[in-house]
Tab-separated table of C-alpha atoms and ligand atoms in Angstrom:
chain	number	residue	atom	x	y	z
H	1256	UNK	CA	66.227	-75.032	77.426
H	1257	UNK	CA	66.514	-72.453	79.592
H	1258	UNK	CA	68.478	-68.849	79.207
H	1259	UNK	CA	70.577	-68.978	82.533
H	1260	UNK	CA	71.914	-71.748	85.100
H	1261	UNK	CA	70.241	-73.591	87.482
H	1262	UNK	CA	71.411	-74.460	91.178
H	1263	UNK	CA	70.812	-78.184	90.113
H	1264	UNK	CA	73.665	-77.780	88.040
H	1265	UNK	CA	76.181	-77.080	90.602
H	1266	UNK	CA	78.637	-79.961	91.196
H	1267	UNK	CA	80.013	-79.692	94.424
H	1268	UNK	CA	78.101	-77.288	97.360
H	1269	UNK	CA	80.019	-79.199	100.495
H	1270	UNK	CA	81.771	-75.753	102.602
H	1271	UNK	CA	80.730	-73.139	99.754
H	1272	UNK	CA	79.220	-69.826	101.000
H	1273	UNK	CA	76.030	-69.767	98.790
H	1274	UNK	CA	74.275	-65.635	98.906
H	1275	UNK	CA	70.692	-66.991	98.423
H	1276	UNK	CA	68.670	-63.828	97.610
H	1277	UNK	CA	65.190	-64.821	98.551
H	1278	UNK	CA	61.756	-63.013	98.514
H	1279	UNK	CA	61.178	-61.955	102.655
H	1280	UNK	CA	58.982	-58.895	101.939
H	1281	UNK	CA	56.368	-60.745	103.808
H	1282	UNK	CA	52.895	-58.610	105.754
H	1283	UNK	CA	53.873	-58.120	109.185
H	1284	UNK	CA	51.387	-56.822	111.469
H	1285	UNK	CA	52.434	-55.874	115.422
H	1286	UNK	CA	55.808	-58.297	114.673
H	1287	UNK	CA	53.873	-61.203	113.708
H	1288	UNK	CA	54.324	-62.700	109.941
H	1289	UNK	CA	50.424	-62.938	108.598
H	1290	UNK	CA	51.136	-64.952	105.639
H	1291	UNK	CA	54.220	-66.730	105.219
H	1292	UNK	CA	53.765	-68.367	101.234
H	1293	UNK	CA	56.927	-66.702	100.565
H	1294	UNK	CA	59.140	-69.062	103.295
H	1295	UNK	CA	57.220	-72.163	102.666
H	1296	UNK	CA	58.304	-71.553	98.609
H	1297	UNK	CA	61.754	-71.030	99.604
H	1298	UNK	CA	62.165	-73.859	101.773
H	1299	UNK	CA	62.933	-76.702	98.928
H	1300	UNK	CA	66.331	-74.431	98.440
H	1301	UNK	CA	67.323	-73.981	101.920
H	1302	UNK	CA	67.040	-77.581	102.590
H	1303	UNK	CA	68.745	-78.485	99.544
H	1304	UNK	CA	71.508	-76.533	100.121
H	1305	UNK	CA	71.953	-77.900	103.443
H	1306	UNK	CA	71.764	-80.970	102.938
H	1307	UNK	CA	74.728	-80.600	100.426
H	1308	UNK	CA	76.291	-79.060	103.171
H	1309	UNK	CA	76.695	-75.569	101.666
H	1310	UNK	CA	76.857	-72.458	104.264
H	1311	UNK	CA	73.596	-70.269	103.567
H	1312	UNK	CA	74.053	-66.440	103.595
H	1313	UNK	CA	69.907	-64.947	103.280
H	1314	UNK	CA	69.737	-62.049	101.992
H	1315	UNK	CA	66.244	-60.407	100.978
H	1316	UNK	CA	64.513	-56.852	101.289
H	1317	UNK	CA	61.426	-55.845	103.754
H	1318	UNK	CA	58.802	-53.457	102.203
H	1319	UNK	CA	60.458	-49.703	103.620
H	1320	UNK	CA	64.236	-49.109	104.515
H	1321	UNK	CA	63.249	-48.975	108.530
H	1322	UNK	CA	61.662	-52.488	108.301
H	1323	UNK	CA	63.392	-55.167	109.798
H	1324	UNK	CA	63.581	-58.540	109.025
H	1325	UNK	CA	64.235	-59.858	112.696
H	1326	UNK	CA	60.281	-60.998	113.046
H	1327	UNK	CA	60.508	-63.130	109.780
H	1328	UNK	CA	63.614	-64.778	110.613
H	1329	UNK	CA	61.543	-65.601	114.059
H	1330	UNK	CA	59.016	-67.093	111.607
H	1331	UNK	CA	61.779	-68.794	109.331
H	1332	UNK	CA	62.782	-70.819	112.639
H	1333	UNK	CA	59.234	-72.732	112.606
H	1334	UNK	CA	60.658	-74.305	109.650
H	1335	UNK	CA	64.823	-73.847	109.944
H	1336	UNK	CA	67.205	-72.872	112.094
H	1337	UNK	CA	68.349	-69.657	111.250
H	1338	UNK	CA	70.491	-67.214	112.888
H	1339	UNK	CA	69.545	-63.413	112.402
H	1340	UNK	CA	72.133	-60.810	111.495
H	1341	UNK	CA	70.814	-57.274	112.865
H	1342	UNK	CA	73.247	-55.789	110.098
H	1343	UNK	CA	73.949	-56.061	106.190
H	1344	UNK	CA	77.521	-55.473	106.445
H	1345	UNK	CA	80.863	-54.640	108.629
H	1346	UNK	CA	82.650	-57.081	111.013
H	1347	UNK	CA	79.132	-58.219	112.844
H	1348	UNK	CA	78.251	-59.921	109.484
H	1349	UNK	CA	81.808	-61.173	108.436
H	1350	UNK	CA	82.379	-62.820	111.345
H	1351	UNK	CA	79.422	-64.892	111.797
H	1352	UNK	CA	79.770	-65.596	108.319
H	1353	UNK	CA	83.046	-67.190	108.736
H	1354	UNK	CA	81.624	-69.197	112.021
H	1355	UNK	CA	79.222	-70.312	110.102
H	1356	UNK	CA	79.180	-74.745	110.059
H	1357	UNK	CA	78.530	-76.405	107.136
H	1358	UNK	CA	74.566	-76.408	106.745
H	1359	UNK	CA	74.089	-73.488	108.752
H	1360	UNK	CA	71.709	-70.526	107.719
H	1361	UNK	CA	72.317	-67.061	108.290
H	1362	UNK	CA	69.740	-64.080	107.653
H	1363	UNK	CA	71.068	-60.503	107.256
H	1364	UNK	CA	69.275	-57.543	108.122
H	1365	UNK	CA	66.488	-55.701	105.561
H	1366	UNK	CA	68.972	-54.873	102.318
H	1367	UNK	CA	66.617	-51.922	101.842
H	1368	UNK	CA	68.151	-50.660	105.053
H	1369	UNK	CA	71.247	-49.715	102.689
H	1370	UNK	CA	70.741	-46.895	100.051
H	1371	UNK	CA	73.469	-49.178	97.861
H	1372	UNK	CA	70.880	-51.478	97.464
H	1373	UNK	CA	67.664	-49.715	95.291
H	1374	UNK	CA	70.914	-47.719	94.136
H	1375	UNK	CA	72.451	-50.461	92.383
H	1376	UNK	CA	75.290	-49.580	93.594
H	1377	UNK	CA	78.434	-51.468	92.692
H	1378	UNK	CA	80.075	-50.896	95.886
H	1379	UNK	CA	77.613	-52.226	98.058
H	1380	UNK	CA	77.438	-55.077	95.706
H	1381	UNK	CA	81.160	-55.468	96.138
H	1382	UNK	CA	80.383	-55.778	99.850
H	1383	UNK	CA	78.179	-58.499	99.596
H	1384	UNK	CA	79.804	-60.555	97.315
H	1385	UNK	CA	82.817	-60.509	99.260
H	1386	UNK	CA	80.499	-62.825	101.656
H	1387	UNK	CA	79.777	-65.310	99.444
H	1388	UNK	CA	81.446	-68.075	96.482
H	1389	UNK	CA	77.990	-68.529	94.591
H	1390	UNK	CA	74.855	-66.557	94.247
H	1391	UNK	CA	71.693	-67.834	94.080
H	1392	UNK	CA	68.806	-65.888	92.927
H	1393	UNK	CA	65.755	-67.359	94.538
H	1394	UNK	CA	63.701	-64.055	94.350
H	1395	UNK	CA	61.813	-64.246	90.817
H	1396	UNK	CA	59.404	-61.654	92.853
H	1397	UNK	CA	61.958	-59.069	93.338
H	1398	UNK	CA	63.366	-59.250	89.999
H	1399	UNK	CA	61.441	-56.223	88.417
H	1400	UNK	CA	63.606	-54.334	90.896
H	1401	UNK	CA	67.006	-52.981	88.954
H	1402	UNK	CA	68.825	-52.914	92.573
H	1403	UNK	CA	72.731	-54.602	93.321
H	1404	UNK	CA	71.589	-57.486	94.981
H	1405	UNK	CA	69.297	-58.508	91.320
H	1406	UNK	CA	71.828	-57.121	89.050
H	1407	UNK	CA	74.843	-56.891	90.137
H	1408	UNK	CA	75.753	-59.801	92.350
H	1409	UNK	CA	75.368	-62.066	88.923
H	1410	UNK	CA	78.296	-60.363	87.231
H	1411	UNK	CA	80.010	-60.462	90.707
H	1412	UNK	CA	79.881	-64.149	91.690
H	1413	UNK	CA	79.130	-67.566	89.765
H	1414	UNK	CA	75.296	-67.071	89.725
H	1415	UNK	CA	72.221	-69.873	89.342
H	1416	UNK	CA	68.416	-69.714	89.788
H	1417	UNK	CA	66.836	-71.358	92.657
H	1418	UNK	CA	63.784	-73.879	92.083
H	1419	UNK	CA	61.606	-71.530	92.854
H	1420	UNK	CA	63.195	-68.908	90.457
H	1421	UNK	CA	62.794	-71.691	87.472
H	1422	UNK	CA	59.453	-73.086	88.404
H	1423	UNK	CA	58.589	-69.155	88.133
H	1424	UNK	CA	59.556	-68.654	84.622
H	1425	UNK	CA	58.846	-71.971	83.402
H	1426	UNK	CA	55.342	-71.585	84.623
H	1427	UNK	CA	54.981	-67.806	83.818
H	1428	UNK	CA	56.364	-68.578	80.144
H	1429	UNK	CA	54.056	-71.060	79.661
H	1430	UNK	CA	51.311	-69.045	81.092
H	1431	UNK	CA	52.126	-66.435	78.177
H	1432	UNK	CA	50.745	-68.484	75.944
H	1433	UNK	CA	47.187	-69.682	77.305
H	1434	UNK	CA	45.461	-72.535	75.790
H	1435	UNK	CA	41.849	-71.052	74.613
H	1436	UNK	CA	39.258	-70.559	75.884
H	1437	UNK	CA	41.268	-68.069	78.413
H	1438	UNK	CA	39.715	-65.677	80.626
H	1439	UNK	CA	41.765	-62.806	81.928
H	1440	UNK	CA	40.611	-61.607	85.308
H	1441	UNK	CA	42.130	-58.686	86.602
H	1442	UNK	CA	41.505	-56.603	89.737
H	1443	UNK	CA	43.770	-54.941	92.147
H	1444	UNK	CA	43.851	-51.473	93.020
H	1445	UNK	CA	45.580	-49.361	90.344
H	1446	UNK	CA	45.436	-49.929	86.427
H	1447	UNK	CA	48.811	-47.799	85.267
H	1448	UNK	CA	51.065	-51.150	86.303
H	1449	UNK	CA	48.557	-53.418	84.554
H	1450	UNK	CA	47.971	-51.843	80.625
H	1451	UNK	CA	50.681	-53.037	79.506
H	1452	UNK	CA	49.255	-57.017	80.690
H	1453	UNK	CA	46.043	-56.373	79.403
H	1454	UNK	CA	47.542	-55.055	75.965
H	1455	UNK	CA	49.187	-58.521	75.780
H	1456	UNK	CA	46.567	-60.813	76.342
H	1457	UNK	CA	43.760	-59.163	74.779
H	1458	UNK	CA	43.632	-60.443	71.683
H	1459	UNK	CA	43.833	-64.394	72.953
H	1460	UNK	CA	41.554	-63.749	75.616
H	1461	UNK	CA	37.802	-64.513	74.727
H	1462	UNK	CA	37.221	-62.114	77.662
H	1463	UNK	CA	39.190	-59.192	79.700
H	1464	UNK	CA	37.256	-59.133	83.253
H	1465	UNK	CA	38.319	-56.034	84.574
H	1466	UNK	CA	37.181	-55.257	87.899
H	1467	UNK	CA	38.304	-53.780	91.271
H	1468	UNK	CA	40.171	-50.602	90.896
H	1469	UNK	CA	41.341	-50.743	87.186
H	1470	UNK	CA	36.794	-51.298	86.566
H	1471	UNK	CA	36.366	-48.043	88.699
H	1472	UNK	CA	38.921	-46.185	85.985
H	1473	UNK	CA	37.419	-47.472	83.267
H	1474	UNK	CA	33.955	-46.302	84.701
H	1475	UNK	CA	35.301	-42.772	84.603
H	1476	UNK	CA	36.706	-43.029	81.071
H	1477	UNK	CA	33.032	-44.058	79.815
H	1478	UNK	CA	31.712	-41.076	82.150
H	1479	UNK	CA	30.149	-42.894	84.557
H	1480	UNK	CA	29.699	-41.461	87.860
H	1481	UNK	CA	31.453	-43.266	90.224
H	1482	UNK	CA	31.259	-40.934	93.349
H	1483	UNK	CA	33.657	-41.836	96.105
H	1484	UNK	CA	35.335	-45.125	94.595
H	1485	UNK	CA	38.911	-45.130	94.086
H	1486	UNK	CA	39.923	-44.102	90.738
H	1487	UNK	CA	43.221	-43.158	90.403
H	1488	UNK	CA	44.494	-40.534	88.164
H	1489	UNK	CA	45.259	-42.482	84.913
H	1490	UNK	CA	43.252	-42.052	81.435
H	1491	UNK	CA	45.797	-42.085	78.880
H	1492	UNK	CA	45.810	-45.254	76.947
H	1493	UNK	CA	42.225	-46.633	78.424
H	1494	UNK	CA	40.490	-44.521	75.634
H	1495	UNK	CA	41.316	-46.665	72.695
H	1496	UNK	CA	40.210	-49.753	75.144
H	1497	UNK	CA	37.562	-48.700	76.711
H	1498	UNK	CA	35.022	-49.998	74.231
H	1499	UNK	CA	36.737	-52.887	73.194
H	1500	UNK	CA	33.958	-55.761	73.351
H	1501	UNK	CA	36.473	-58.111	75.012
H	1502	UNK	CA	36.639	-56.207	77.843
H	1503	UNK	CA	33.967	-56.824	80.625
H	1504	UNK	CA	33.158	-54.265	83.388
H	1505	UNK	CA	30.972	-55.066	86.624
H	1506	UNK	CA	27.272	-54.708	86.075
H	1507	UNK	CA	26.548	-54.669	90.124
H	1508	UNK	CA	29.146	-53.864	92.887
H	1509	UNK	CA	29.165	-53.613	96.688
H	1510	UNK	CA	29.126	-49.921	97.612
H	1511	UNK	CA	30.266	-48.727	101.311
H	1512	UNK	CA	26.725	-47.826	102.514
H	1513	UNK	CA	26.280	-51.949	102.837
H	1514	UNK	CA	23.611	-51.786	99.333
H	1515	UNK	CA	24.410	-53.137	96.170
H	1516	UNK	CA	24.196	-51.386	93.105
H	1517	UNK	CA	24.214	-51.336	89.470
H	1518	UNK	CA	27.553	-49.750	88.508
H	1519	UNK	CA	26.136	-47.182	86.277
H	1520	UNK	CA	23.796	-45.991	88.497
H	1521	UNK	CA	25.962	-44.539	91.185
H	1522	UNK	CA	25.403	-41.196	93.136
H	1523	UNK	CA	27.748	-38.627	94.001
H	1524	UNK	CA	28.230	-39.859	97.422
H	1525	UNK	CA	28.689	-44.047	96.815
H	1526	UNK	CA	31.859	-45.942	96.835
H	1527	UNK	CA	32.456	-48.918	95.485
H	1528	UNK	CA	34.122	-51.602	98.066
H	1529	UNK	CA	33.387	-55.232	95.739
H	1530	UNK	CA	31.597	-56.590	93.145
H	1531	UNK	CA	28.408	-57.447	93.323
H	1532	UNK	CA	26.560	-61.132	93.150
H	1533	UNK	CA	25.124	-60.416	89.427
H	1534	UNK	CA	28.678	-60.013	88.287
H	1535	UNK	CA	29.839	-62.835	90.246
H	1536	UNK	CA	27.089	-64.456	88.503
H	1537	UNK	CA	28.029	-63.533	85.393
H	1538	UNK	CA	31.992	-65.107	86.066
H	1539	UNK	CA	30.768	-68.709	87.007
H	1540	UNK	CA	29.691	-69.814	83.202
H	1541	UNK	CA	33.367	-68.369	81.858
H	1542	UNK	CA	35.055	-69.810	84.410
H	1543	UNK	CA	33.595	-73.524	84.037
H	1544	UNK	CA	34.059	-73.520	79.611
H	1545	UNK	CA	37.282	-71.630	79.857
H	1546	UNK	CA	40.549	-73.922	78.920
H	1547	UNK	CA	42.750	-71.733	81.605
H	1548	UNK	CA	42.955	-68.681	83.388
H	1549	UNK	CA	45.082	-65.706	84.247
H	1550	UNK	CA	43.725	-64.138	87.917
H	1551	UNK	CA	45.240	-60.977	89.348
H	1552	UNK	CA	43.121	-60.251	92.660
H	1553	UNK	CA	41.976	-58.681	94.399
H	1554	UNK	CA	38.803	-57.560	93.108
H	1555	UNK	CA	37.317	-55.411	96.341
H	1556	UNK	CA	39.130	-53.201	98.566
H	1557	UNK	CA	40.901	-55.961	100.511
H	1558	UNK	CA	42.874	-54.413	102.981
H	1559	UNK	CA	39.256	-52.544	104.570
H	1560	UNK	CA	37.736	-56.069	104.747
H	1561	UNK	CA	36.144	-56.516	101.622
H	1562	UNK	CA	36.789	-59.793	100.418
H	1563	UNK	CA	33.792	-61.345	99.382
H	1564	UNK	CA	34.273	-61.086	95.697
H	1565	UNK	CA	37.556	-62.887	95.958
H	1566	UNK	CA	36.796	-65.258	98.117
H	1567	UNK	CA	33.720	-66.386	95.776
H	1568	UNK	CA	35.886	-65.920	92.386
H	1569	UNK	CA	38.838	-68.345	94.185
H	1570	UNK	CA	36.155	-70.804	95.262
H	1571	UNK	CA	34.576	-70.992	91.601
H	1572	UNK	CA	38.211	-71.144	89.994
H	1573	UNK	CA	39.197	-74.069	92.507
H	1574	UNK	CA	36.678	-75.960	90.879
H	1575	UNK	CA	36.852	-75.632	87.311
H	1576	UNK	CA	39.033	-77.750	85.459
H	1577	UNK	CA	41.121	-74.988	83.651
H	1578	UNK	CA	44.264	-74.367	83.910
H	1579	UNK	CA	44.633	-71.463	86.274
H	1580	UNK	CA	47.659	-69.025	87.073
H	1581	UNK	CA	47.681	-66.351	89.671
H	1582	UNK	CA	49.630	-64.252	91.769
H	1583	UNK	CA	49.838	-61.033	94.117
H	1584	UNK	CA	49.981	-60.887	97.541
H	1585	UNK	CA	46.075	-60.465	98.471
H	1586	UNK	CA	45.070	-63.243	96.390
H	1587	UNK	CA	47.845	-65.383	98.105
H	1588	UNK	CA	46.407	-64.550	101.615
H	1589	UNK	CA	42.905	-65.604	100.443
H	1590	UNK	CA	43.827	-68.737	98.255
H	1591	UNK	CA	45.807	-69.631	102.370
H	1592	UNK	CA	42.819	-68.671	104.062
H	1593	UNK	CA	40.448	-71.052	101.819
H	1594	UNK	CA	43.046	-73.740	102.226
H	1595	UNK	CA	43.322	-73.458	98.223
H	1596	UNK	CA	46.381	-73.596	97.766
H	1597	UNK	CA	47.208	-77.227	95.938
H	1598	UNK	CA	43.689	-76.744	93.867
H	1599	UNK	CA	45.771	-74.391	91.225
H	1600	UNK	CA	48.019	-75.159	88.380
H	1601	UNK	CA	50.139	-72.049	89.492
H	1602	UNK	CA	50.494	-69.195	92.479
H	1603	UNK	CA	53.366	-67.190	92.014
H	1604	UNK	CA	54.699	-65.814	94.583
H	1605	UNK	CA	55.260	-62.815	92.177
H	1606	UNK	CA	52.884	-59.557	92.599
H	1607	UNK	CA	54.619	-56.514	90.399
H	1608	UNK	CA	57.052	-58.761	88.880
H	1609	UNK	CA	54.808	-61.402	87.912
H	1610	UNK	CA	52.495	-58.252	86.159
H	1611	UNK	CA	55.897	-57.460	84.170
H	1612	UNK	CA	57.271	-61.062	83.475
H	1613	UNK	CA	53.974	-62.042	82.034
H	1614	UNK	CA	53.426	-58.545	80.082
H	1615	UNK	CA	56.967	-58.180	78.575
H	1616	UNK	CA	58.224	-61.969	78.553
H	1617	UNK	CA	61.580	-61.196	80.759
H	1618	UNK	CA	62.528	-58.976	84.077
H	1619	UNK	CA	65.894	-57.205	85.113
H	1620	UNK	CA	67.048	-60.456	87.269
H	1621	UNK	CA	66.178	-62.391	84.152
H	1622	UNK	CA	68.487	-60.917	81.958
H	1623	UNK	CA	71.157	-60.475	84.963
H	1624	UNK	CA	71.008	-64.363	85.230
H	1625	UNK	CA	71.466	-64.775	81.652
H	1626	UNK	CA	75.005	-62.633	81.585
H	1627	UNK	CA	75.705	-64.215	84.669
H	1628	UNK	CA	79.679	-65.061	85.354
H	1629	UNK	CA	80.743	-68.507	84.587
H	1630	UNK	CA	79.337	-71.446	87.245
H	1631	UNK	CA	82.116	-73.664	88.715
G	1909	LIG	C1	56.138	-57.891	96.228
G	1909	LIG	O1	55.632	-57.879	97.374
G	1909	LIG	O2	55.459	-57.872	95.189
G	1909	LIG	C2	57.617	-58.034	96.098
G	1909	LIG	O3	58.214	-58.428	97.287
G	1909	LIG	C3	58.198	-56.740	95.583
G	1909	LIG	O4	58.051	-55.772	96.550
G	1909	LIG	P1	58.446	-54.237	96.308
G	1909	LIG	O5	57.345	-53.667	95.467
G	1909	LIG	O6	58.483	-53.660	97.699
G	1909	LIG	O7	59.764	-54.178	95.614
């Protein structure tokens, strides 16, 4: 049973203005979408909804406030028609709201691009609402963020998840409880967001693979030298885990220089850009006993080019026969580029929010869906 309504469960969509908040915070590079996981997840919804005839209101965030979302609606019309709304509110948006046919789709400008928005503002949320007759929350990857379009539309409007919101937490949920052997392989660049994940699966894990930035922190804490890497500035809480035999650090890593090196045998002026083929090595027997797995890439410095590591930890993973659950936007774009993507039990489309769903067993849009106002 599930804690909140479903769209499934609506009886009649034929004329209804349906808000469908969906995940658009897509990488964009010179106005082109690079990677567009995000729509192609949506798209079940959308067509659903049309086909019921509904009217579809998109609304969804880009990554900063001066983003706009004009080049992924370009990309959204590979797939569906959809007509972009430079604006988030004021006459502009209510009228082509109301001129909207049965089965159309609209997309409103980056919600970001209103302080009301990260400000949970009740106002803004007032605003919004006044566009629509049901809510959809389709965004299970935004819903770590405590902003009016998560938390307050669902007290505003009758509110369901989408598919994509349930598959989500039915798959996350299940994920929480890993059938052993489990592996936990975590990378990525920064280790304060992930503690709290690794203090949670820990003890069912067999092993904690630690590597990319969160290894080079954990380096530091055993007083390693690790030169130019990227550290970050976070020590509390690694002390009472740092020698914790579960846990398993990189023997060899990829340093900048082009040479590979054992990881406790760095100088001052090496930085570490990937793991290394020992430690790569070392992954392939876990990964081919191990009953499922929990990956969080990436594991080198991905956005300078260093995706070897990745690329050979995906490739192993795609053909073991555990049950494997991922997520994060880097390890998306490589599990795409390896045409991986069906060779999983799991991606979620869910970076920070799949981190927090899986650590703490709920998010904010979770528990906004749960106290949602009554369906119809
Ligand atoms: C993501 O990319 O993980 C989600 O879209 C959340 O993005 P945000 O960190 O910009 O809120």
């Amino acid at each position: 049973m599930l804690p909140f309504r479903t769209m499934g469960e609506i009886k009649d969509l034929k004329g209804k203005r349906v808000l469908l908040r969906v995940d658009l915070n897509l990488p964009i590079k010179n106005g082109i979408v690079q990677n567009d996981f995000r729509i192609r997840r949506s798209l079940p919804t959308v067509q659903f909804l049309r086909k019921k005839g509904a009217k579809i209101i998109l609304i969804a965030y880009a990554n900063k406030s001066t983003d706009s979302l004009k080049p992924v609606a370009q990309h959204f019309n590979r797939f569906v028609r959809v007509g972009f709304i430079p604006a988030v509110t004021g006459s502009l948006v209510s009228s082509a709201v109301n001129k909207l046919p049965n089965g159309g789709v609209l997309l409103l400008e980056n919600l970001r691009s209103v302080r009301g928005e990260e400000m949970n503002s009740l106002n803004f949320a007032k605003e919004l609402a006044s566009l629509g007759d049901i809510y959809i929350n389709e965004a299970f990857s935004n819903s770590h963020r405590a902003y009016a379009s998560i938390m307050r539309l669902p007290k505003l409007l009758p509110s369901y998840a989408g598919f994509l919101f349930e598959s989500e937490y039915k798959n996350l949920i299940k994920a929480r409880k890993p059938k052993k052997p489990f592996y936990f392989i975590l990378g990525g660049a920064k280790v304060e967001t992930k503690l709290p994940l690794i203090k949670y699966f820990l003890p069912v894990a067999k092993k904690a693979f630690i590597l990319g930035g969160p290894a080079n922190t954990f380096f530091k804490v055993r007083g390693y030298e690790t030169g130019k890497s990227v550290v970050g500035g976070f020590f509390t809480g690694l002390k009472s885990l740092v020698n914790n035999k579960k846990i398993s650090l990189p023997k060899d890593a990829l340093l900048l220089s082009g040479k590979i090196s054992r990881t406790d045998g760095l100088s001052r002026e090496d930085k570490i850009v990937d793991i290394g083929p020992e430690t790569i090595r070392g992954l392939k027997g876990c990964i081919q006993e191990a009953k499922s797995i929990l990956f969080n890439g990436p594991v080198g410095i991905y956005d300078e080019g260093f995706s070897h590591g990745t690329e050979e930890l995906l490739k192993m993973m795609a053909r073991s026969k555990a049950k494997i659950v991922m997520g994060g936007g880097d390890t998306v774009v490589s599990v795409t580029k390896l045409k991986l993507e069906n060779r999983f039990t799991f991606i979620s489309t869910g970076g920070g929010a799949m981190l927090e769903f899986l650590a703490t067993g709920t998010l904010p849009g979770v528990e906004a869906l749960k106290k949602a106002k009554n369906g119809f």
